[in-house]
CSV table of C-alpha atoms and ligand atoms in Angstrom, one decimal:
chain,number,residue,atom,x,y,z
A,2,MET,CA,0.0,0.0,0.0
A,3,PRO,CA,1.5,3.4,-0.9
A,4,THR,CA,2.0,6.1,1.7
A,5,VAL,CA,-1.0,8.3,1.7
A,6,PRO,CA,0.4,11.5,0.2
A,7,GLU,CA,-1.7,13.7,2.5
A,8,ARG,CA,0.4,12.6,5.4
A,9,GLY,CA,3.1,15.2,6.2
A,10,GLU,CA,5.9,12.7,6.1
A,11,ALA,CA,5.4,11.8,2.5
A,12,LEU,CA,5.6,15.4,1.3
A,13,PRO,CA,9.4,15.8,1.3
A,14,ALA,CA,9.8,12.5,-0.5
A,15,LEU,CA,7.3,13.5,-3.1
A,16,ARG,CA,8.9,16.9,-3.7
A,17,PHE,CA,12.4,15.5,-3.8
A,18,ALA,CA,11.4,12.7,-6.3
A,19,LEU,CA,9.6,15.1,-8.6
A,20,LEU,CA,12.4,17.7,-8.6
A,21,GLU,CA,15.0,15.1,-9.2
A,22,TRP,CA,13.1,13.7,-12.1
A,23,TYR,CA,12.6,17.2,-13.5
A,24,GLN,CA,16.3,17.9,-13.4
A,25,GLN,CA,16.9,14.9,-15.7
A,26,GLN,CA,13.7,14.7,-17.8
A,27,GLY,CA,12.2,18.2,-17.8
A,28,ARG,CA,11.3,19.6,-21.2
A,29,ASP,CA,13.5,22.3,-22.7
A,30,LEU,CA,10.9,25.0,-23.6
A,31,PRO,CA,11.6,28.5,-24.9
A,32,TRP,CA,9.8,30.3,-22.0
A,33,ARG,CA,11.9,28.4,-19.5
A,34,HIS,CA,15.0,30.4,-20.6
A,35,THR,CA,13.6,33.7,-19.5
A,36,ARG,CA,12.5,35.3,-16.2
A,37,ASP,CA,10.7,38.1,-18.1
A,38,PRO,CA,7.1,38.0,-16.6
A,39,TYR,CA,5.7,39.4,-19.9
A,40,ALA,CA,7.1,36.5,-22.0
A,41,ILE,CA,6.0,33.9,-19.4
A,42,TRP,CA,2.6,35.5,-19.2
A,43,VAL,CA,2.2,35.2,-23.0
A,44,SER,CA,3.3,31.6,-23.0
A,45,GLU,CA,0.9,30.7,-20.2
A,46,ILE,CA,-2.1,32.3,-22.0
A,47,MET,CA,-1.2,30.5,-25.3
A,48,LEU,CA,-0.8,27.2,-23.4
A,49,GLN,CA,-4.3,27.5,-21.8
A,50,GLN,CA,-6.1,25.7,-24.6
A,51,THR,CA,-3.3,24.8,-27.0
A,52,GLN,CA,-0.5,22.1,-27.2
A,53,VAL,CA,3.1,23.0,-26.6
A,54,GLY,CA,4.2,22.1,-30.2
A,55,THR,CA,1.6,24.5,-31.7
A,56,VAL,CA,2.4,27.3,-29.2
A,57,ILE,CA,6.1,27.5,-29.8
A,58,PRO,CA,6.1,29.2,-33.3
A,59,TYR,CA,3.3,31.5,-32.2
A,60,TYR,CA,5.2,32.4,-29.0
A,61,ARG,CA,8.3,33.3,-31.0
A,62,ARG,CA,6.4,35.3,-33.6
A,63,TRP,CA,4.5,37.2,-30.9
A,64,LEU,CA,7.6,38.3,-29.0
A,65,ALA,CA,9.2,39.3,-32.3
A,66,ALA,CA,6.2,41.4,-33.2
A,67,PHE,CA,5.5,42.8,-29.7
A,68,PRO,CA,8.7,42.5,-27.7
A,69,THR,CA,7.4,44.5,-24.7
A,70,ILE,CA,4.2,45.2,-22.9
A,71,ALA,CA,4.4,48.7,-24.2
A,72,ASP,CA,4.6,47.4,-27.8
A,73,LEU,CA,1.6,45.2,-27.3
A,74,ALA,CA,-0.5,47.9,-25.7
A,75,ALA,CA,0.3,50.4,-28.5
A,76,THR,CA,-0.7,47.9,-31.3
A,77,ASP,CA,-4.0,47.9,-33.0
A,78,LEU,CA,-6.3,45.0,-31.8
A,79,GLU,CA,-6.8,43.9,-35.4
A,80,ALA,CA,-3.0,43.3,-35.9
A,81,VAL,CA,-3.0,41.3,-32.6
A,82,LEU,CA,-5.9,39.1,-33.7
A,83,LYS,CA,-4.2,38.6,-37.1
A,84,LEU,CA,-1.1,37.3,-35.3
A,85,TRP,CA,-3.2,35.0,-33.2
A,86,GLN,CA,-5.1,33.6,-36.2
A,87,GLY,CA,-5.1,29.7,-36.1
A,88,LEU,CA,-4.6,29.4,-32.3
A,89,GLY,CA,-8.4,29.7,-31.6
A,90,TYR,CA,-10.1,31.0,-28.5
A,91,TYR,CA,-9.5,34.5,-29.6
A,92,ALA,CA,-10.7,36.0,-26.3
A,93,ARG,CA,-7.2,35.1,-25.0
A,94,ALA,CA,-5.6,37.5,-27.5
A,95,ARG,CA,-8.2,40.3,-26.7
A,96,HIS,CA,-7.5,39.8,-23.0
A,97,LEU,CA,-3.7,40.0,-23.5
A,98,HIS,CA,-4.2,43.2,-25.4
A,99,ARG,CA,-6.5,44.8,-22.9
A,100,ALA,CA,-4.4,43.6,-19.9
A,101,ALA,CA,-1.3,45.2,-21.6
A,102,GLN,CA,-3.1,48.5,-21.8
A,103,GLN,CA,-4.2,48.2,-18.1
A,104,ILE,CA,-0.6,47.5,-17.1
A,105,MET,CA,0.6,50.6,-18.9
A,106,ALA,CA,-2.2,52.7,-17.3
A,107,ASN,CA,-2.1,51.3,-13.7
A,108,HIS,CA,1.4,49.7,-13.2
A,109,GLY,CA,3.7,52.0,-15.1
A,110,GLY,CA,4.3,49.3,-17.8
A,111,GLN,CA,5.8,46.8,-15.3
A,112,PHE,CA,4.1,43.4,-14.9
A,113,PRO,CA,2.7,43.4,-11.4
A,114,ARG,CA,4.3,41.1,-8.7
A,115,THR,CA,1.4,40.6,-6.3
A,116,TYR,CA,-1.1,37.9,-6.7
A,117,GLU,CA,-4.1,40.2,-6.2
A,118,ALA,CA,-2.9,42.6,-9.0
A,119,VAL,CA,-2.1,39.7,-11.4
A,120,VAL,CA,-5.4,37.9,-10.9
A,121,ALA,CA,-7.3,41.2,-11.5
A,122,LEU,CA,-5.9,41.4,-15.1
A,123,PRO,CA,-8.3,40.3,-17.9
A,124,GLY,CA,-7.9,36.6,-18.9
A,125,ILE,CA,-5.8,35.6,-15.8
A,126,GLY,CA,-7.4,33.2,-13.4
A,127,ARG,CA,-6.0,31.7,-10.2
A,128,SER,CA,-4.0,28.9,-11.8
A,129,THR,CA,-2.4,31.2,-14.5
A,130,ALA,CA,-1.6,33.8,-11.9
A,131,GLY,CA,0.2,31.0,-9.8
A,132,ALA,CA,2.0,29.8,-12.9
A,133,ILE,CA,3.3,33.2,-13.9
A,134,LEU,CA,4.3,34.3,-10.3
A,135,SER,CA,6.1,31.1,-9.6
A,136,ALA,CA,7.9,30.9,-13.0
A,137,ALA,CA,8.9,34.6,-13.1
A,138,PHE,CA,9.5,35.5,-9.5
A,139,ASN,CA,9.8,32.0,-7.8
A,140,GLN,CA,6.8,32.8,-5.6
A,141,PRO,CA,5.2,29.9,-3.8
A,142,ARG,CA,1.8,30.0,-5.6
A,143,PRO,CA,0.0,26.7,-6.4
A,144,ILE,CA,-1.3,25.9,-9.9
A,145,LEU,CA,-4.3,23.8,-11.0
A,146,ASP,CA,-4.6,23.4,-14.8
A,147,GLY,CA,-6.2,20.4,-16.5
A,148,ASN,CA,-3.0,18.3,-16.4
A,149,VAL,CA,-2.4,19.0,-12.8
A,150,LYS,CA,-5.9,18.1,-11.8
A,151,ARG,CA,-5.5,14.7,-13.5
A,152,VAL,CA,-2.1,14.0,-11.8
A,153,LEU,CA,-3.5,15.0,-8.3
A,154,ALA,CA,-6.7,13.1,-8.8
A,155,ARG,CA,-4.7,9.9,-9.5
A,156,LEU,CA,-2.0,10.5,-6.9
A,157,TYR,CA,-4.7,10.9,-4.2
A,158,GLY,CA,-7.2,8.4,-5.7
A,159,LEU,CA,-9.9,11.1,-6.0
A,160,PRO,CA,-13.3,9.1,-6.1
A,161,ILE,CA,-15.3,11.9,-7.7
A,162,PRO,CA,-14.9,14.1,-10.9
A,163,PRO,CA,-12.4,16.9,-10.4
A,164,GLN,CA,-15.1,19.4,-11.3
A,165,GLN,CA,-16.7,18.5,-8.0
A,166,ALA,CA,-13.5,18.7,-5.9
A,167,GLU,CA,-11.9,22.0,-6.9
A,168,ALA,CA,-11.3,23.1,-3.3
A,169,GLN,CA,-9.7,19.8,-2.4
A,170,LEU,CA,-7.5,19.8,-5.4
A,171,TRP,CA,-6.3,23.4,-4.7
A,172,GLN,CA,-5.5,22.3,-1.2
A,173,TRP,CA,-3.4,19.3,-2.4
A,174,SER,CA,-1.6,21.5,-5.0
A,175,ALA,CA,-0.7,24.0,-2.3
A,176,GLN,CA,0.3,21.4,0.2
A,177,LEU,CA,2.6,19.6,-2.2
A,178,LEU,CA,4.3,22.7,-3.5
A,179,CYS,CA,7.9,22.9,-2.6
A,180,PRO,CA,8.5,26.1,-0.6
A,181,GLN,CA,12.2,26.2,-1.5
A,182,SER,CA,11.7,25.7,-5.3
A,183,PRO,CA,8.2,26.7,-6.3
A,184,ARG,CA,9.3,27.6,-9.8
A,185,ASP,CA,10.8,24.2,-10.6
A,186,PHE,CA,8.2,22.3,-8.7
A,187,ASN,CA,5.3,23.8,-10.7
A,188,GLN,CA,7.1,23.4,-14.0
A,189,ALA,CA,7.9,19.8,-13.0
A,190,LEU,CA,4.2,19.1,-12.1
A,191,MET,CA,3.1,20.4,-15.5
A,192,ASP,CA,5.7,18.2,-17.2
A,193,LEU,CA,4.6,15.2,-15.3
A,194,GLY,CA,1.0,15.7,-16.4
A,195,ALA,CA,2.0,16.4,-20.0
A,196,THR,CA,4.6,13.6,-20.6
A,197,LEU,CA,3.9,10.7,-18.1
A,198,CYS,CA,0.6,11.1,-16.4
A,199,THR,CA,-1.3,11.4,-19.8
A,200,PRO,CA,-5.0,10.9,-20.1
A,201,ARG,CA,-4.7,7.5,-21.7
A,202,GLN,CA,-2.1,4.9,-20.8
A,203,PRO,CA,0.0,6.9,-18.3
A,204,LEU,CA,3.7,5.8,-18.2
A,205,CYS,CA,3.6,4.8,-14.5
A,206,HIS,CA,6.8,2.7,-14.7
A,207,ALA,CA,8.8,5.9,-15.4
A,208,CYS,CA,6.9,8.1,-12.8
A,209,PRO,CA,8.7,9.5,-9.8
A,210,TRP,CA,5.5,9.3,-7.8
A,211,GLN,CA,4.7,5.7,-8.6
A,212,SER,CA,5.3,4.3,-5.1
A,213,HIS,CA,2.9,6.9,-3.6
A,214,CYS,CA,0.2,6.9,-6.3
A,215,ILE,CA,-3.1,5.5,-5.1
A,216,ALA,CA,-4.6,5.1,-8.6
A,217,HIS,CA,-1.6,3.2,-9.8
A,218,HIS,CA,-1.5,1.0,-6.7
A,219,HIS,CA,-5.2,0.1,-7.2
A,220,ARG,CA,-4.9,-0.2,-11.0
A,221,LEU,CA,-7.4,2.6,-11.4
A,222,THR,CA,-5.5,4.9,-13.7
A,223,HIS,CA,-8.0,4.3,-16.5
A,224,GLU,CA,-10.9,5.2,-14.2
A,225,ILE,CA,-9.4,8.3,-12.5
A,226,PRO,CA,-10.1,11.1,-13.0
A,227,ARG,CA,-13.8,10.1,-12.9
A,228,ARG,CA,-15.9,11.7,-15.6
A,229,MET,CA,-19.0,13.8,-15.4
A,230,SER,CA,-21.9,12.4,-17.5
A,231,ARG,CA,-22.2,14.7,-20.5
A,232,SER,CA,-25.2,15.8,-22.3
A,233,PRO,CA,-24.7,16.2,-26.1
A,234,LEU,CA,-23.6,19.7,-27.3
A,235,PRO,CA,-26.3,21.9,-28.7
A,236,HIS,CA,-26.1,22.2,-32.5
A,237,LYS,CA,-26.8,25.3,-34.6
A,238,GLU,CA,-27.4,25.4,-38.3
A,239,ILE,CA,-26.1,28.7,-39.8
A,240,GLY,CA,-26.8,30.1,-43.3
A,241,VAL,CA,-23.8,32.2,-44.6
A,242,GLY,CA,-23.6,34.4,-47.7
A,243,VAL,CA,-20.5,35.1,-49.8
A,244,ILE,CA,-21.9,38.3,-51.4
A,245,TRP,CA,-20.3,39.5,-54.6
A,246,ASN,CA,-20.8,42.9,-56.2
A,247,ALA,CA,-20.5,43.8,-59.9
A,248,ALA,CA,-16.8,44.8,-59.3
A,249,GLY,CA,-15.8,41.3,-58.2
A,250,GLN,CA,-15.6,42.2,-54.5
A,251,ILE,CA,-16.9,40.3,-51.5
A,252,LEU,CA,-18.7,41.8,-48.5
A,253,ILE,CA,-17.3,41.0,-45.1
A,254,ASP,CA,-18.2,42.3,-41.6
A,255,ARG,CA,-16.5,42.7,-38.3
A,256,ARG,CA,-18.1,41.3,-35.2
A,257,PRO,CA,-18.7,43.5,-32.1
A,258,PRO,CA,-15.5,43.7,-29.9
A,259,ARG,CA,-16.9,41.6,-27.0
A,260,GLY,CA,-18.3,38.1,-26.9
A,261,LEU,CA,-17.6,35.0,-28.9
A,262,LEU,CA,-15.1,35.7,-31.7
A,263,GLY,CA,-15.3,39.4,-30.9
A,264,GLY,CA,-13.4,41.7,-33.3
A,265,LEU,CA,-12.9,39.1,-36.0
A,266,TRP,CA,-14.1,39.5,-39.5
A,267,GLU,CA,-16.6,37.0,-41.0
A,268,PHE,CA,-18.9,36.4,-43.9
A,269,PRO,CA,-22.4,37.6,-43.0
A,270,GLY,CA,-25.2,35.2,-42.1
A,271,GLY,CA,-27.1,33.8,-39.1
A,272,LYS,CA,-29.1,31.0,-37.5
A,273,ILE,CA,-31.7,29.2,-39.7
A,274,GLU,CA,-35.1,29.5,-38.1
A,275,PRO,CA,-37.5,26.6,-37.9
A,276,ASN,CA,-39.4,26.0,-41.2
A,277,GLU,CA,-36.9,28.3,-43.1
A,278,THR,CA,-34.8,27.2,-46.0
A,279,VAL,CA,-31.1,28.1,-46.0
A,280,GLN,CA,-31.7,30.5,-48.9
A,281,GLU,CA,-34.6,32.2,-47.0
A,282,CYS,CA,-32.4,32.4,-43.9
A,283,ILE,CA,-29.5,34.1,-45.8
A,284,ARG,CA,-31.8,36.6,-47.5
A,285,ARG,CA,-33.5,37.5,-44.2
A,286,GLU,CA,-30.2,37.7,-42.2
A,287,ILE,CA,-28.6,40.0,-44.8
A,288,ARG,CA,-31.6,42.2,-44.9
A,289,GLU,CA,-31.7,42.5,-41.1
A,290,GLU,CA,-28.0,42.8,-40.5
A,291,LEU,CA,-26.9,44.9,-43.5
A,292,GLY,CA,-30.0,46.4,-45.0
A,293,ILE,CA,-29.5,45.2,-48.5
A,294,GLU,CA,-31.2,42.8,-51.0
A,295,ILE,CA,-29.4,39.9,-52.4
A,296,ALA,CA,-30.0,36.9,-54.7
A,297,VAL,CA,-28.8,33.6,-53.3
A,298,GLY,CA,-27.0,31.5,-55.9
A,299,GLU,CA,-24.8,28.4,-56.0
A,300,HIS,CA,-23.9,26.4,-53.0
A,301,LEU,CA,-20.2,26.8,-52.0
A,302,ILE,CA,-19.4,24.5,-49.0
A,303,ASP,CA,-20.8,23.1,-45.7
A,304,ILE,CA,-18.5,23.3,-42.7
A,305,ASP,CA,-18.9,21.6,-39.3
A,306,HIS,CA,-17.2,23.2,-36.4
A,307,ALA,CA,-17.2,22.5,-32.6
A,308,TYR,CA,-16.8,25.3,-30.0
A,309,THR,CA,-16.6,24.5,-26.3
A,310,HIS,CA,-20.3,24.7,-25.6
A,311,PHE,CA,-21.9,24.1,-29.0
A,312,ARG,CA,-21.4,22.8,-32.5
A,313,VAL,CA,-22.3,24.7,-35.7
A,314,THR,CA,-22.8,23.7,-39.3
A,315,LEU,CA,-22.2,26.5,-41.7
A,316,HIS,CA,-24.2,26.3,-45.0
A,317,VAL,CA,-22.3,28.7,-47.3
A,318,TYR,CA,-23.8,30.0,-50.6
A,319,TYR,CA,-22.5,32.5,-53.2
A,320,CYS,CA,-24.9,35.5,-53.4
A,321,ARG,CA,-25.2,38.5,-55.7
A,322,HIS,CA,-25.8,42.0,-54.4
A,323,VAL,CA,-29.0,43.3,-55.9
A,324,SER,CA,-29.8,46.6,-54.2
A,325,GLY,CA,-29.2,48.9,-51.3
A,326,THR,CA,-26.0,50.2,-49.6
A,327,PRO,CA,-24.7,47.9,-46.9
A,328,GLN,CA,-24.9,49.3,-43.4
A,329,PRO,CA,-23.4,47.9,-40.2
A,330,LEU,CA,-26.7,47.4,-38.4
A,331,ALA,CA,-25.7,44.4,-36.3
A,332,CYS,CA,-21.9,44.4,-36.6
A,333,GLU,CA,-19.1,46.8,-36.0
A,334,ALA,CA,-17.8,47.5,-39.6
A,335,ILE,CA,-18.3,46.3,-43.1
A,336,ARG,CA,-16.0,46.2,-46.1
A,337,TRP,CA,-16.0,45.2,-49.8
A,338,VAL,CA,-12.7,43.3,-50.5
A,339,THR,CA,-11.2,41.4,-53.4
A,340,PRO,CA,-10.7,37.6,-52.9
A,341,GLU,CA,-6.9,38.3,-52.7
A,342,GLU,CA,-7.4,40.9,-49.9
A,343,LEU,CA,-9.2,38.4,-47.6
A,344,ALA,CA,-5.9,37.1,-46.3
A,345,GLN,CA,-5.2,40.5,-44.7
A,346,PHE,CA,-8.1,40.2,-42.2
A,347,PRO,CA,-8.3,38.0,-39.1
A,348,PHE,CA,-11.1,35.4,-39.5
A,349,PRO,CA,-12.3,32.7,-37.1
A,350,LYS,CA,-11.0,29.2,-37.9
A,351,ALA,CA,-14.3,28.0,-39.3
A,352,ASN,CA,-14.1,30.8,-41.9
A,353,THR,CA,-10.7,29.8,-43.2
A,354,ALA,CA,-12.3,26.8,-45.0
A,355,ILE,CA,-14.7,29.3,-46.7
A,356,ILE,CA,-11.7,31.4,-47.9
A,357,GLU,CA,-10.0,28.3,-49.3
A,358,ALA,CA,-13.2,27.3,-51.1
A,359,ILE,CA,-13.5,30.8,-52.6
A,360,ARG,CA,-9.9,30.5,-53.8
A,361,THR,CA,-10.6,27.1,-55.4
A,362,ARG,CA,-14.0,28.0,-57.0
A,363,GLY,CA,-13.2,31.5,-58.1
A,364,ARG,CA,-15.8,34.1,-59.0
A,365,PRO,CA,-19.5,33.0,-59.4
A,366,THR,CA,-20.6,31.9,-62.9
A,367,PRO,CA,-22.5,34.8,-64.5
B,408,SF4,S1,2.1,6.7,-11.1
B,408,SF4,FE1,1.0,6.8,-13.0
B,408,SF4,S2,-1.0,7.5,-12.5
B,408,SF4,FE2,0.2,7.9,-10.7
B,408,SF4,S3,1.0,10.0,-11.0
B,408,SF4,FE3,2.5,8.7,-11.9
B,408,SF4,S4,1.9,8.5,-14.1
B,408,SF4,FE4,0.2,9.4,-13.0
């Protein structure tokens, strides 16, 4: 039977084993070569919903484009979103931008060093604040991201889903944290979750915590963390118009700055109402949102895309502008652009397949 890790006497052994493993097996990541809180903050935000391998080139490009908080704060949001394009969850980029402006206004351009000030910035929760403060300033702040929850749930044999045991998990993370080496300890914990204690088939034989781990001891690693029963994601059907004018330009609009995909450009359209055809939906949406009349023409593409809380299917049609001057009635801005100019604007991921389809199909048949 493993030593119950909660007992005080096991803590030094757990810390020592993890730190020793990290010395030998820790990953060499670009943000581990700096103590600059700004660079570490950027990496932590990018890593929130994205794998390390995808993050690295974005992280490098970001720091080359915006080397300091002042550079980021002074940049137009659209340029920031363009650089983020492809990483998804664009609220992260908007929060970074807004937080940089707040740091300029309230902290003299210096990334704050207190937990209260850091967690007050947009887009930074308790775990991200802990990760930044421990990595940049070696402060003893616990972390609890998805990987860490899985490791702790297994180590302690948590019998319920982690979502129902947040307070307990925070307590374990704080209790385990090495007070002498919080920076290395948190980085090591992240590495353990990412490389050994993986969701499926954890590599327990190589794990520094194997002899303490309750899930491993009871052969429960495939059952812990326990899962919540999930209801299926709601599904929305959306009609989308690629509206061409006589000059061979396409109409795009920019979403309002807040909310889902805020500040990004898109092709206009909206939700298909019950008993409405896709064509009727597109005509109605364009009339309501832009105040113009169009003719719906050939089908271009259907795209399925899943967001965190719902799925969408986009039914995309080529349309022809018939009458009226477009107005931004339900969006922030509108613009007629050539197909070649589309690449200059930040679009949500689901829309990049539309742009590719336009490139392949070309202009509508007359
Ligand atoms: S022994 Fe296995 S299940 Fe337990 S913490 Fe290590 S890798 Fe995870």
